[in-house]
CSV table of C-alpha atoms and ligand atoms in Angstrom, one decimal:
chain,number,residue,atom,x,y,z
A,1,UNK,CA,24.4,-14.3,-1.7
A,2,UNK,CA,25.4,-10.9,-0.1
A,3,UNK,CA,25.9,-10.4,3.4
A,4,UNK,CA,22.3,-11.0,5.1
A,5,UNK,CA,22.8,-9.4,8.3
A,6,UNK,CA,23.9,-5.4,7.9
A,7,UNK,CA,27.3,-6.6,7.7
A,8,UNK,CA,28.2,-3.4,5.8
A,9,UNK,CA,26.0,-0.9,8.1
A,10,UNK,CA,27.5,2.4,9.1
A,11,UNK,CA,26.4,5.7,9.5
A,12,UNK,CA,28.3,8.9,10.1
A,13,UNK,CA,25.7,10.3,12.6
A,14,UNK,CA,26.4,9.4,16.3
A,15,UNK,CA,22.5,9.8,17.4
A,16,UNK,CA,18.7,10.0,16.6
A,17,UNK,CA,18.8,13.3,17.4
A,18,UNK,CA,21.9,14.5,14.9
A,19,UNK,CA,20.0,12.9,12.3
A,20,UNK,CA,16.4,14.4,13.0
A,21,UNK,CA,18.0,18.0,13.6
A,22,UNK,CA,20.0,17.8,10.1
A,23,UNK,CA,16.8,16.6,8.3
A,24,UNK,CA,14.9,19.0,9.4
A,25,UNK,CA,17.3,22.0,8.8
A,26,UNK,CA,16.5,20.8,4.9
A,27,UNK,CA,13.0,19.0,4.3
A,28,UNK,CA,10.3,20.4,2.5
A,29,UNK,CA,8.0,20.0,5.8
A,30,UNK,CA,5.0,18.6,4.1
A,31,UNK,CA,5.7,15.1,6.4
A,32,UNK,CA,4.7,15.3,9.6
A,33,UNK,CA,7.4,13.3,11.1
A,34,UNK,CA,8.4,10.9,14.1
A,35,UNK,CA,11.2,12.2,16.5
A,36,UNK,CA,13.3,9.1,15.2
A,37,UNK,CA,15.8,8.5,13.2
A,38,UNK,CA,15.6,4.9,11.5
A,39,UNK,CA,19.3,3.3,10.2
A,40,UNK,CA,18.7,-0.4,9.7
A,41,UNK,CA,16.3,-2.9,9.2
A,42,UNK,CA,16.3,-6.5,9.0
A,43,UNK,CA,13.4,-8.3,8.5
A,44,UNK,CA,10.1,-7.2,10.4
A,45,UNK,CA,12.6,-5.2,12.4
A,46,UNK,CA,13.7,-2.1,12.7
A,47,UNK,CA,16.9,0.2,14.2
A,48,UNK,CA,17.1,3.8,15.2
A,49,UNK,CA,20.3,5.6,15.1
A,50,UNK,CA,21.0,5.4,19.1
A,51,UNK,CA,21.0,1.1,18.6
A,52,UNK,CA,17.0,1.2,19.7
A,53,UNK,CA,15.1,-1.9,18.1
A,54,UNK,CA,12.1,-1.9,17.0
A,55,UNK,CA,9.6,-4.8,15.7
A,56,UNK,CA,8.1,-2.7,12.8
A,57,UNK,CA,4.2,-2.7,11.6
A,58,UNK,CA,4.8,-0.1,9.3
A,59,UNK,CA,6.3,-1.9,6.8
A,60,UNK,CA,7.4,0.9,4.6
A,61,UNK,CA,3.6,2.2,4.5
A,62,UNK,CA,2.7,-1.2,2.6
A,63,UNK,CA,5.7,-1.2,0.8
A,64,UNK,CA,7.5,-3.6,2.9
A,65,UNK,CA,6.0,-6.8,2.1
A,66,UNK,CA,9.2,-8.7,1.5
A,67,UNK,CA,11.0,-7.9,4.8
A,68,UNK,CA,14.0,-5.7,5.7
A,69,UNK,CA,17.6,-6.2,3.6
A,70,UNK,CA,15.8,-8.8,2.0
A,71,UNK,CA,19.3,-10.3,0.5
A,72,UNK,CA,17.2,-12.1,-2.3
A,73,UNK,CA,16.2,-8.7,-3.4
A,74,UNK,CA,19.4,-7.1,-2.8
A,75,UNK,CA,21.4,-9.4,-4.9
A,76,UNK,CA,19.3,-9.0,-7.8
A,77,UNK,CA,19.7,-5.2,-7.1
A,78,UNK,CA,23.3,-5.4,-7.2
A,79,UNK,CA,23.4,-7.9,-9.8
A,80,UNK,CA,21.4,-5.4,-12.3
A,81,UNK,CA,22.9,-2.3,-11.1
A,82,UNK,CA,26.3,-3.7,-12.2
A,83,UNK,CA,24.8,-4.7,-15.6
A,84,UNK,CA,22.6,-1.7,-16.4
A,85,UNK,CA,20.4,0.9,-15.1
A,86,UNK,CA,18.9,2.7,-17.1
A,87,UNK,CA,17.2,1.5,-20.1
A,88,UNK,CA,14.3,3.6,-21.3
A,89,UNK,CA,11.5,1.9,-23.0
A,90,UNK,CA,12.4,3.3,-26.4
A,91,UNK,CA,14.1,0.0,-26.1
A,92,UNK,CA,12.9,-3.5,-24.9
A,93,UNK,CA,14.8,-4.8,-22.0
A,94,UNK,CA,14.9,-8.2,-20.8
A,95,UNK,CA,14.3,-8.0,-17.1
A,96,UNK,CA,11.4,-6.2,-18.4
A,97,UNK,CA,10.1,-8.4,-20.5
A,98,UNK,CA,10.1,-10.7,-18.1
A,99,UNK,CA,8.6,-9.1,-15.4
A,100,UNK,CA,5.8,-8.1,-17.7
A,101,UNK,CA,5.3,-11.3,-18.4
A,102,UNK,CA,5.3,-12.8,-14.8
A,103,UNK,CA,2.7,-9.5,-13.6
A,104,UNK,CA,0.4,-10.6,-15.9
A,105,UNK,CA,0.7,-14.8,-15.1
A,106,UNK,CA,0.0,-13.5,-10.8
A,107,UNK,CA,-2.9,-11.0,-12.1
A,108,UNK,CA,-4.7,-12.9,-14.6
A,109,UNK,CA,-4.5,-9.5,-16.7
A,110,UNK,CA,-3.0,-9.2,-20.6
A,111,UNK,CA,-0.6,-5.8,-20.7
A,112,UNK,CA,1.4,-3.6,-18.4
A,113,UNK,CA,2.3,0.1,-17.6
A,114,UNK,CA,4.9,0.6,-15.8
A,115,UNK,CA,5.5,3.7,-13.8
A,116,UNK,CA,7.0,4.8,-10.8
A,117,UNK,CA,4.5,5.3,-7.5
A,118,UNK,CA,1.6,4.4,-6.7
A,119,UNK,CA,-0.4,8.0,-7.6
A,120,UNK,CA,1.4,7.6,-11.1
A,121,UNK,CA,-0.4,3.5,-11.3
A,122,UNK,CA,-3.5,5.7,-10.4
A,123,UNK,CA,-3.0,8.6,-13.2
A,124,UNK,CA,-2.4,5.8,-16.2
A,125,UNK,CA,-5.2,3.9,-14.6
A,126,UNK,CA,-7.4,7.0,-15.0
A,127,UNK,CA,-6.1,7.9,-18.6
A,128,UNK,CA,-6.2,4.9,-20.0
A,129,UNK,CA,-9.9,4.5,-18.7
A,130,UNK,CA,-11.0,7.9,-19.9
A,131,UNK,CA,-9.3,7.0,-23.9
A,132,UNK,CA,-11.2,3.6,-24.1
A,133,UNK,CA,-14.3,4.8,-23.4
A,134,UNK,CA,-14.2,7.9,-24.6
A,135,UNK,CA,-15.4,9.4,-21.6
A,136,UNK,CA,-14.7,11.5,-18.5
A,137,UNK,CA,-16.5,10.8,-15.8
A,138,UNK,CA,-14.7,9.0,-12.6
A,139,UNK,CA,-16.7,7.3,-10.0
A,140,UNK,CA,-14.7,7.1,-6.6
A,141,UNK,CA,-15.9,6.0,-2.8
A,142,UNK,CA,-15.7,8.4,0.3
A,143,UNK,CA,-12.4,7.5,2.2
A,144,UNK,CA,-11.1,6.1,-0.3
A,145,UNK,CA,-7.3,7.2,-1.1
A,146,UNK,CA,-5.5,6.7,-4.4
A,147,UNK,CA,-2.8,9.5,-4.3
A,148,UNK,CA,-2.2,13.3,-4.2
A,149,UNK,CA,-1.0,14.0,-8.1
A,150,UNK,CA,-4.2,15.9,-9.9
A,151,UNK,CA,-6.3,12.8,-11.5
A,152,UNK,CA,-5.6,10.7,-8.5
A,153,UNK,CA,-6.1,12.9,-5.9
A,154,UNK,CA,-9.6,14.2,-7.5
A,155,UNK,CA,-10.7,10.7,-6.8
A,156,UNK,CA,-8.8,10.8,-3.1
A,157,UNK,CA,-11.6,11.4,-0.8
A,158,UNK,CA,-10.2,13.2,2.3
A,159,UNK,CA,-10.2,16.8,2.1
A,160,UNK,CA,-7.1,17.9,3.8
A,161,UNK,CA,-5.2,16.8,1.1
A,162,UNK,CA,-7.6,18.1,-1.7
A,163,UNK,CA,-8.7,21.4,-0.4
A,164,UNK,CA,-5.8,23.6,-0.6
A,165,UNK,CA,-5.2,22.3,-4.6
A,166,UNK,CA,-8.8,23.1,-6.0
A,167,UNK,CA,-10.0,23.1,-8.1
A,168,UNK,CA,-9.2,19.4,-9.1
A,169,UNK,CA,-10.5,17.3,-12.2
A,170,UNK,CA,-13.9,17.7,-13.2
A,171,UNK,CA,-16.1,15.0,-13.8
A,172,UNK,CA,-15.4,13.1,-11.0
A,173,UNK,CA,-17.4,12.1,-8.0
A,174,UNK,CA,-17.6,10.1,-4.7
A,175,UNK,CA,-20.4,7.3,-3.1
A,176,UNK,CA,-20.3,6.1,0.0
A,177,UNK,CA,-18.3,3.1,0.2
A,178,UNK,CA,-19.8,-0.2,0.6
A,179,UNK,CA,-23.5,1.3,-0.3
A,180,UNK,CA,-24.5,-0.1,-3.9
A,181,UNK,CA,-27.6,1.9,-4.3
A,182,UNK,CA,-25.5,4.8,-4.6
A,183,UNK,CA,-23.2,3.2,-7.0
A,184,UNK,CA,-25.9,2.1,-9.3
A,185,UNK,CA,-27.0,6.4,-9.2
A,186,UNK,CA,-24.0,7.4,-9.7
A,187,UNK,CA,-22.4,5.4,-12.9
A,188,UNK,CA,-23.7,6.3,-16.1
A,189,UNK,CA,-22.8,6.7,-19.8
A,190,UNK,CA,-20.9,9.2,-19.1
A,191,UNK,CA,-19.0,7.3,-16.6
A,192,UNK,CA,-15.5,5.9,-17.9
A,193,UNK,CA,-15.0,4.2,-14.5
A,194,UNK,CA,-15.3,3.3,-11.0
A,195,UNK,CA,-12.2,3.3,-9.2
A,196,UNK,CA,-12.1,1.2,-5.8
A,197,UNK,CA,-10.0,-0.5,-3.5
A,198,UNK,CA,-10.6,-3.9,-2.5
A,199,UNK,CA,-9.8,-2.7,1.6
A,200,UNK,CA,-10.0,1.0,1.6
A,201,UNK,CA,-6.2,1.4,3.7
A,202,UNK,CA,-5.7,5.6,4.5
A,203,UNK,CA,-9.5,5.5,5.1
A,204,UNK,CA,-9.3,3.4,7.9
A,205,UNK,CA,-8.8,0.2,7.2
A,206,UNK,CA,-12.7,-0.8,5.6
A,207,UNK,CA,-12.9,-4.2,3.8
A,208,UNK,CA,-15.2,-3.9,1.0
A,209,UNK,CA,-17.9,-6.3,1.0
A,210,UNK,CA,-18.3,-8.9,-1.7
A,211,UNK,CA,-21.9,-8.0,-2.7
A,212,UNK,CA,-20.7,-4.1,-3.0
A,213,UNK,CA,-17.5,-5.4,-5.1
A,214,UNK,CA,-18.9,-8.0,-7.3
A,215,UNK,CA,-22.0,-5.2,-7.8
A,216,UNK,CA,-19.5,-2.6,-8.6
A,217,UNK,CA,-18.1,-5.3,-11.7
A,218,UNK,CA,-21.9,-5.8,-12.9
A,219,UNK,CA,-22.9,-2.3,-12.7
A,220,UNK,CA,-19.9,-1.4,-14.7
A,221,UNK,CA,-20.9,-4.2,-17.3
A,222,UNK,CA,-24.4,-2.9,-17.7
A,223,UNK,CA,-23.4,0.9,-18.2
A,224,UNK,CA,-19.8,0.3,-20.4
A,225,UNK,CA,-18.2,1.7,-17.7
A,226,UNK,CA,-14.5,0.3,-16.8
A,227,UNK,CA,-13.7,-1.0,-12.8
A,228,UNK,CA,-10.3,0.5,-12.3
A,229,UNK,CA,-9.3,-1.7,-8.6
A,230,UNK,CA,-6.5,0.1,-7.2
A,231,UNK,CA,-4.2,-2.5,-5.2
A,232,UNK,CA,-1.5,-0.3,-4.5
A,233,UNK,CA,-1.9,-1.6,-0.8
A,234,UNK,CA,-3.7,-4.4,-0.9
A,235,UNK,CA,-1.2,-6.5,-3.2
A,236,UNK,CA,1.6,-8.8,-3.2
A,237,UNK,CA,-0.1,-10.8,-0.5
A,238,UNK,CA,-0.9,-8.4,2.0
A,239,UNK,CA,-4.2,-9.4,2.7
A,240,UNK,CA,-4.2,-13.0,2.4
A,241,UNK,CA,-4.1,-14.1,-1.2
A,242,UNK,CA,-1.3,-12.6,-3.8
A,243,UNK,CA,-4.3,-9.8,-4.8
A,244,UNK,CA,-7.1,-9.0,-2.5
A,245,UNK,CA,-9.5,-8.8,-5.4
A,246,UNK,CA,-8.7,-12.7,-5.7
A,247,UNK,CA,-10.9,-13.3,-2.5
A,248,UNK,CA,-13.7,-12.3,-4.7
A,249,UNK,CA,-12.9,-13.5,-8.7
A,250,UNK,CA,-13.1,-10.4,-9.5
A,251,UNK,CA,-11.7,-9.1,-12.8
A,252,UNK,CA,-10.6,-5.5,-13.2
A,253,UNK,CA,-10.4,-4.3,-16.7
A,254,UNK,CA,-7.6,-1.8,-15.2
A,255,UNK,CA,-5.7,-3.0,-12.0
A,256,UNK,CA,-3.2,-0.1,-10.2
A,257,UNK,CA,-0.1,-2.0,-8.5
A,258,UNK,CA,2.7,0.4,-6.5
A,259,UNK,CA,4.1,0.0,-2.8
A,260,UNK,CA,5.1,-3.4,-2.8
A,261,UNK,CA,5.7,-4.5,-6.7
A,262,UNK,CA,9.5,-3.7,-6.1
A,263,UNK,CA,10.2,-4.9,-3.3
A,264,UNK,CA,10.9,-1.3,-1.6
A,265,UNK,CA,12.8,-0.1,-4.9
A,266,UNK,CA,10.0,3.1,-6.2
A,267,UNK,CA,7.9,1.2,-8.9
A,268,UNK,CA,4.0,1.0,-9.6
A,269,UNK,CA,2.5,-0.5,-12.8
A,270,UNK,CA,-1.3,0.1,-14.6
A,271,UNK,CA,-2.4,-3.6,-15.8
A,272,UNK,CA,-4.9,-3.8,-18.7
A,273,UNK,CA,-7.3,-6.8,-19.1
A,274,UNK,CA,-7.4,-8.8,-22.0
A,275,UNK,CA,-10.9,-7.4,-23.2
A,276,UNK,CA,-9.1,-3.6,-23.4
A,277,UNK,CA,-8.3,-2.6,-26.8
A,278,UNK,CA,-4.8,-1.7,-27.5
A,279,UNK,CA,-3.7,2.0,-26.8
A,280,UNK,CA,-2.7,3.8,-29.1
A,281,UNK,CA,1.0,4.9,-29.1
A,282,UNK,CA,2.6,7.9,-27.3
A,283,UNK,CA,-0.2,8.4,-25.5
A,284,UNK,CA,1.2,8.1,-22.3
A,285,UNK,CA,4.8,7.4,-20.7
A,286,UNK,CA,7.3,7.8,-17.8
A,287,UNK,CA,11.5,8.3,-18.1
A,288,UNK,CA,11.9,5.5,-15.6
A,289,UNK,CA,9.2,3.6,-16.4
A,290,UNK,CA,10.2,0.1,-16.9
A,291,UNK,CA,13.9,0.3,-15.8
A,292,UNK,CA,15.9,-2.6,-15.5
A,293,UNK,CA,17.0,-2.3,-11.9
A,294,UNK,CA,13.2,-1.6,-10.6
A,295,UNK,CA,11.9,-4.7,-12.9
A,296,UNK,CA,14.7,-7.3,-11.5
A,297,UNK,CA,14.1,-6.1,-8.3
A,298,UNK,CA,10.6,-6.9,-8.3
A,299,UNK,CA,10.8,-9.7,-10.5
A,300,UNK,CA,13.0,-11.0,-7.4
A,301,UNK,CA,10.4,-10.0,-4.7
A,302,UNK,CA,7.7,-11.4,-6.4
A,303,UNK,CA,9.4,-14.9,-6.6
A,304,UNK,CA,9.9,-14.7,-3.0
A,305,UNK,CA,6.2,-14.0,-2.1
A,306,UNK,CA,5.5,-17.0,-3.9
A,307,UNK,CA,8.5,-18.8,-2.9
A,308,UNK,CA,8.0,-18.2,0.2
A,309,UNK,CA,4.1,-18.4,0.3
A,310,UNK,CA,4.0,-15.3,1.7
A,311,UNK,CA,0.6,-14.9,1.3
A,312,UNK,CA,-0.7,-18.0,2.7
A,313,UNK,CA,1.4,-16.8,5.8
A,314,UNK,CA,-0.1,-13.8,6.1
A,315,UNK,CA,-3.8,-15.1,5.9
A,316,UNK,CA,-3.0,-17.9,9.0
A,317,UNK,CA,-0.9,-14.9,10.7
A,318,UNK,CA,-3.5,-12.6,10.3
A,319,UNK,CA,-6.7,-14.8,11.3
A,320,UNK,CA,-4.6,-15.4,14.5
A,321,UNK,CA,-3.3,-11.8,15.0
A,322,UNK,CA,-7.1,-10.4,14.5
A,323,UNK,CA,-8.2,-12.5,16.9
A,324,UNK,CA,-5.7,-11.9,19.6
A,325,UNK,CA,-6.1,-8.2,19.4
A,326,UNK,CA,-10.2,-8.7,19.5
A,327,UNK,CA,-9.3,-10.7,23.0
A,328,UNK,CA,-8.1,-6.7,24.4
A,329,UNK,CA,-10.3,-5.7,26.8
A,330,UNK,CA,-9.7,-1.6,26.5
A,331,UNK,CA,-12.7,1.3,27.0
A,332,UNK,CA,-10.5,2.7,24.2
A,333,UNK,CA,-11.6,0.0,21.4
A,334,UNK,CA,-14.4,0.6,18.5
A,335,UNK,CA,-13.6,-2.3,16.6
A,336,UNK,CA,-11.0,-4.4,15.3
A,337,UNK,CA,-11.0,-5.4,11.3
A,338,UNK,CA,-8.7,-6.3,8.3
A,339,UNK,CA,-8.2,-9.0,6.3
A,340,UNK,CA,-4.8,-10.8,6.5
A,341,UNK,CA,-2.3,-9.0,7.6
A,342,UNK,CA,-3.7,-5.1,6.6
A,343,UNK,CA,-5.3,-4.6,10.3
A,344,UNK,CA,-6.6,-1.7,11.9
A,345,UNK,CA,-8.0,-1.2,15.6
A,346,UNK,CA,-10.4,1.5,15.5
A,347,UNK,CA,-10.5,3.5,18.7
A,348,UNK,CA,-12.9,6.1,20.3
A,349,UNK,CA,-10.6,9.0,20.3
A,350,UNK,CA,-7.5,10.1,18.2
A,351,UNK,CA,-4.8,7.5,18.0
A,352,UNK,CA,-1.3,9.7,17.7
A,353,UNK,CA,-0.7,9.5,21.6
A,354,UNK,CA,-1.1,5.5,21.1
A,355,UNK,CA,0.9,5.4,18.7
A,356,UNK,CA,3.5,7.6,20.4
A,357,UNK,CA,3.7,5.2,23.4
A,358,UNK,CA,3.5,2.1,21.5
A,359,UNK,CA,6.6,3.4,19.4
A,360,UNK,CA,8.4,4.2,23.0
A,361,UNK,CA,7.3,0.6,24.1
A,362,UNK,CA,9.3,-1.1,20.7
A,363,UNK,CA,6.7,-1.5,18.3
A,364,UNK,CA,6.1,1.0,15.1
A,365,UNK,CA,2.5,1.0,13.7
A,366,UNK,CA,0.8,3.8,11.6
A,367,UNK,CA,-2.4,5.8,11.5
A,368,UNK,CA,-5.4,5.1,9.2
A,369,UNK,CA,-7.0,8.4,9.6
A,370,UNK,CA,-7.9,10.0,12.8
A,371,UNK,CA,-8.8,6.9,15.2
A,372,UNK,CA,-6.9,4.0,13.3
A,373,UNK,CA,-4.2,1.9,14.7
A,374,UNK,CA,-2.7,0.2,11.3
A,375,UNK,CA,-0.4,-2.4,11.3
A,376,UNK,CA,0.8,-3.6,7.9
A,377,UNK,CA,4.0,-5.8,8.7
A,378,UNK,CA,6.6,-7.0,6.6
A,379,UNK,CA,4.9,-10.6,5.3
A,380,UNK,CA,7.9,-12.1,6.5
A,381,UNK,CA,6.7,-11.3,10.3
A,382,UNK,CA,6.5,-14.5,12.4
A,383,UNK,CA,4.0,-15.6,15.0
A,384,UNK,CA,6.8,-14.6,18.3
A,385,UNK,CA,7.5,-11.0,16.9
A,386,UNK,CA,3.7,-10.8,16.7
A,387,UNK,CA,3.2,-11.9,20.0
A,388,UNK,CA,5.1,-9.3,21.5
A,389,UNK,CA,3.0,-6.7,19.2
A,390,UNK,CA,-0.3,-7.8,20.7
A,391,UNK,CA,1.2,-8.0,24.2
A,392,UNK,CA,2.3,-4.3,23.9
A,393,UNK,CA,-0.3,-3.1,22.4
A,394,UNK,CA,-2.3,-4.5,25.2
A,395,UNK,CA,-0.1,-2.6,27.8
A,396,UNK,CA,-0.7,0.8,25.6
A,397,UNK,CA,-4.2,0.8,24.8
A,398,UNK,CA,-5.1,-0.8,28.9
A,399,UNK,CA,-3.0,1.6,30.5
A,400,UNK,CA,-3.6,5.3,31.2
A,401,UNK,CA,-7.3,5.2,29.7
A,402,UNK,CA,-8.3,7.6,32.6
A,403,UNK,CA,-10.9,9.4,30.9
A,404,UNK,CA,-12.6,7.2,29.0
A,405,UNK,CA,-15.9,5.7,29.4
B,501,PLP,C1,-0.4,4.6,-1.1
B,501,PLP,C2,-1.5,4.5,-2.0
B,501,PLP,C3,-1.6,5.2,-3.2
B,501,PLP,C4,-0.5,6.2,-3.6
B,501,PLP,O1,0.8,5.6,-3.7
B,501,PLP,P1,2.1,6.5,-3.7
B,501,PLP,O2,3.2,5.6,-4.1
B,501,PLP,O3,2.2,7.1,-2.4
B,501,PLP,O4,1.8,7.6,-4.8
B,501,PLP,C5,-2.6,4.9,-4.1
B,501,PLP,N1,-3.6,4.1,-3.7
B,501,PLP,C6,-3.6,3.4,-2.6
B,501,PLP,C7,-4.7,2.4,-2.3
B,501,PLP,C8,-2.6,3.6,-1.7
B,501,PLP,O5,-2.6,2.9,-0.5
């Protein structure tokens, strides 16, 4: 095994501040970023570039699952980089092979795409769908989020990021979430397929309910439609079992995997079902695609989930984390919900400032939208790192709430 603790850390910056001013000198500006400047991490936590630490509930935006340095994950890296990189899948590969192979034993599905991000898992998803049926249209929920290239952001909900690229895809359209009257309107036989998450995450954390999701499945059946579930954030464990759509037996026909799959190296994949008929070749296809260092790196983290039980962990853990936040008595609080360890605390006003201060106070979260506190923590989080999470998020969201009713 590699070193396990940062052994070989170093940077050549001597602050936060160096760093942030550099970055931004260069950066396209379409992040809005955090003054901070993050070196390290090991674990569920995190290190700034002035020695600050944090315990982190970002967890790489959901792609995090496995932990910090995970030195499982970085031995296999190192291991493959040293025997090869890049292997494009004009040829077969053997890390890919296997890793195919092991996707579809976890997902229950019959053939793999491999791509690159989670909006390229999206795209295939979406092409795939539109050449076996034959159709066009795309059925998508409001607040739902499934990327920013073209397809995937014309079934992306939110309209800051659609508005200034429009127009988008035609053919596509939006329900509300959760409402299966509107679903049963909306798909028809024109419709290739309905795309949903299984817990909408960028929309604000919404679990989907199982009569919506296991409608969705029928509703597609009856019209010949195909249910694309999009688990870029939901999988590998996050919210209690490897794949939230497991919590339901639900079967996709198309299933979109990113964030986590590669254990933080950049990887999605597009799964088929074994009911899909084979596509037909050239079709579709990506220059990385399928490398051999991001397959052994995920074939790595995805023995560690289960090694690990990583889900299992995060259901207990997230159960208990749910519950402790519901006990925070703050004018500030709408609601708390998640499932496992995908959380969100919805509060009456914008959450940035919260945020802000809870960073201050050791503790990095995210938004979900406008009034969403997320926390998706590396799995590997225990119970004591949580506890401090709950008790400063307690301090931020019961302190200063002068002006709230
Ligand atoms: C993050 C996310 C995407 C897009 O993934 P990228 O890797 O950022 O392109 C798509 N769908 C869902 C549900 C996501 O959470």
């Amino acid at each position: 095994m590699l070193a396990t603790d940062n052994l070989i850390f170093q940077t050549t910056f001597s602050s936060s501040e160096e760093i942030r001013v550099k970055e931004s000198a260069f950066t396209s500006g379409v992040y809005s970023k955090r003054n901070v400047a993050i070196v390290r991490g090991q674990g569920a936590r995190l290190w700034d570039a002035d020695g600050k630490e944090y315990i982190d509930c970002v967890g790489g935006q959901g792609a995090g699952n496995i932990g910090h340095a995970n030195p499982a994950v970085a031995e296999a890296i190192y291991k493959q980089a040293m025997t090869i990189i890049s292997c494009p899948e004009m040829f077969y590969n053997d890390q890919r092979a296997l890793l195919e192979e092991k996707l579809c034993g976890i997902t229950g599905m019959a053939r793999v795409f491999l791509c690159n991000s989670g909006t390229e898992a999206v795209e295939a998803g979406i092409k795939f769908a539109k050449l076996l049926t034959g159709r066009t249209g795309i059925v998508a929920a409001m607040r739902g989020f499934h990327g920013r290239t073209y397809g995937a952001l014309s079934a992306t909900w939110e309209k800051k990021y659609r508005a200034p690229f429009e127009p988008l895809v035609p053919n596509y359209s939006h329900i509300p979430y959760n409402d299966l009257d509107a679903l049963k309107q909306a798909v028809t036989d024109q419709t290739a397929a309905v795309i949903l998450e299984v817990v909408q995450g960028e929309g604000g954390v919404n679990p989907g309910k199982a009569d919506f999701l296991k409608g969705a499945q029928d509703i597609c059946h009856q019209n010949g439609a195909l249910l694309i579930i999009d688990e870029v954030q939901t999988g590998f464990g996050r919210t209690g079992k490897m794949f939230a759509h497991q919590h339901y037996g639900l079967q996709p026909d198309i299933l979109c995997l990113a964030k986590s799959i590669g254990g933080g190296i950049p990887m999605g994949a597009a799964l088929l079902s074994a009911n899909m008929k084979e596509l037909p070749s050239a079709v579709h296809g990506s220059t990385f695609g399928g490398n051999p260092l991001a397959c052994a790196a995920s074939l790595a983290a995805i023995n560690f989930i289960e090694e690990n039980q990583l889900p299992e962990h995060a259901a207990e853990l997230g159960d208990w984390f749910k519950d402790q936040l519901a006990t925070i008595q703050s004018p500030l609080i709408r609601e708390v919900r998640g499932k496992g360890l995908m959380v969100g605390i919805e509060l009456k006003q914008k959450v940035t400032p919260y945020l802000q201060k809870l960073m201050e106070n050791g503790v990095m979260a995210l938004p979900a939208g406008l009034t969403v506190m997320r926390f998706l923590p590396p799995l590997v989080i225990t119970q004591s790192e949580l506890e401090i999470v709950v008790a400063k998020v307690r301090e931020v969201l019961t302190s200063n709430t002068e002006g709230c009713e």
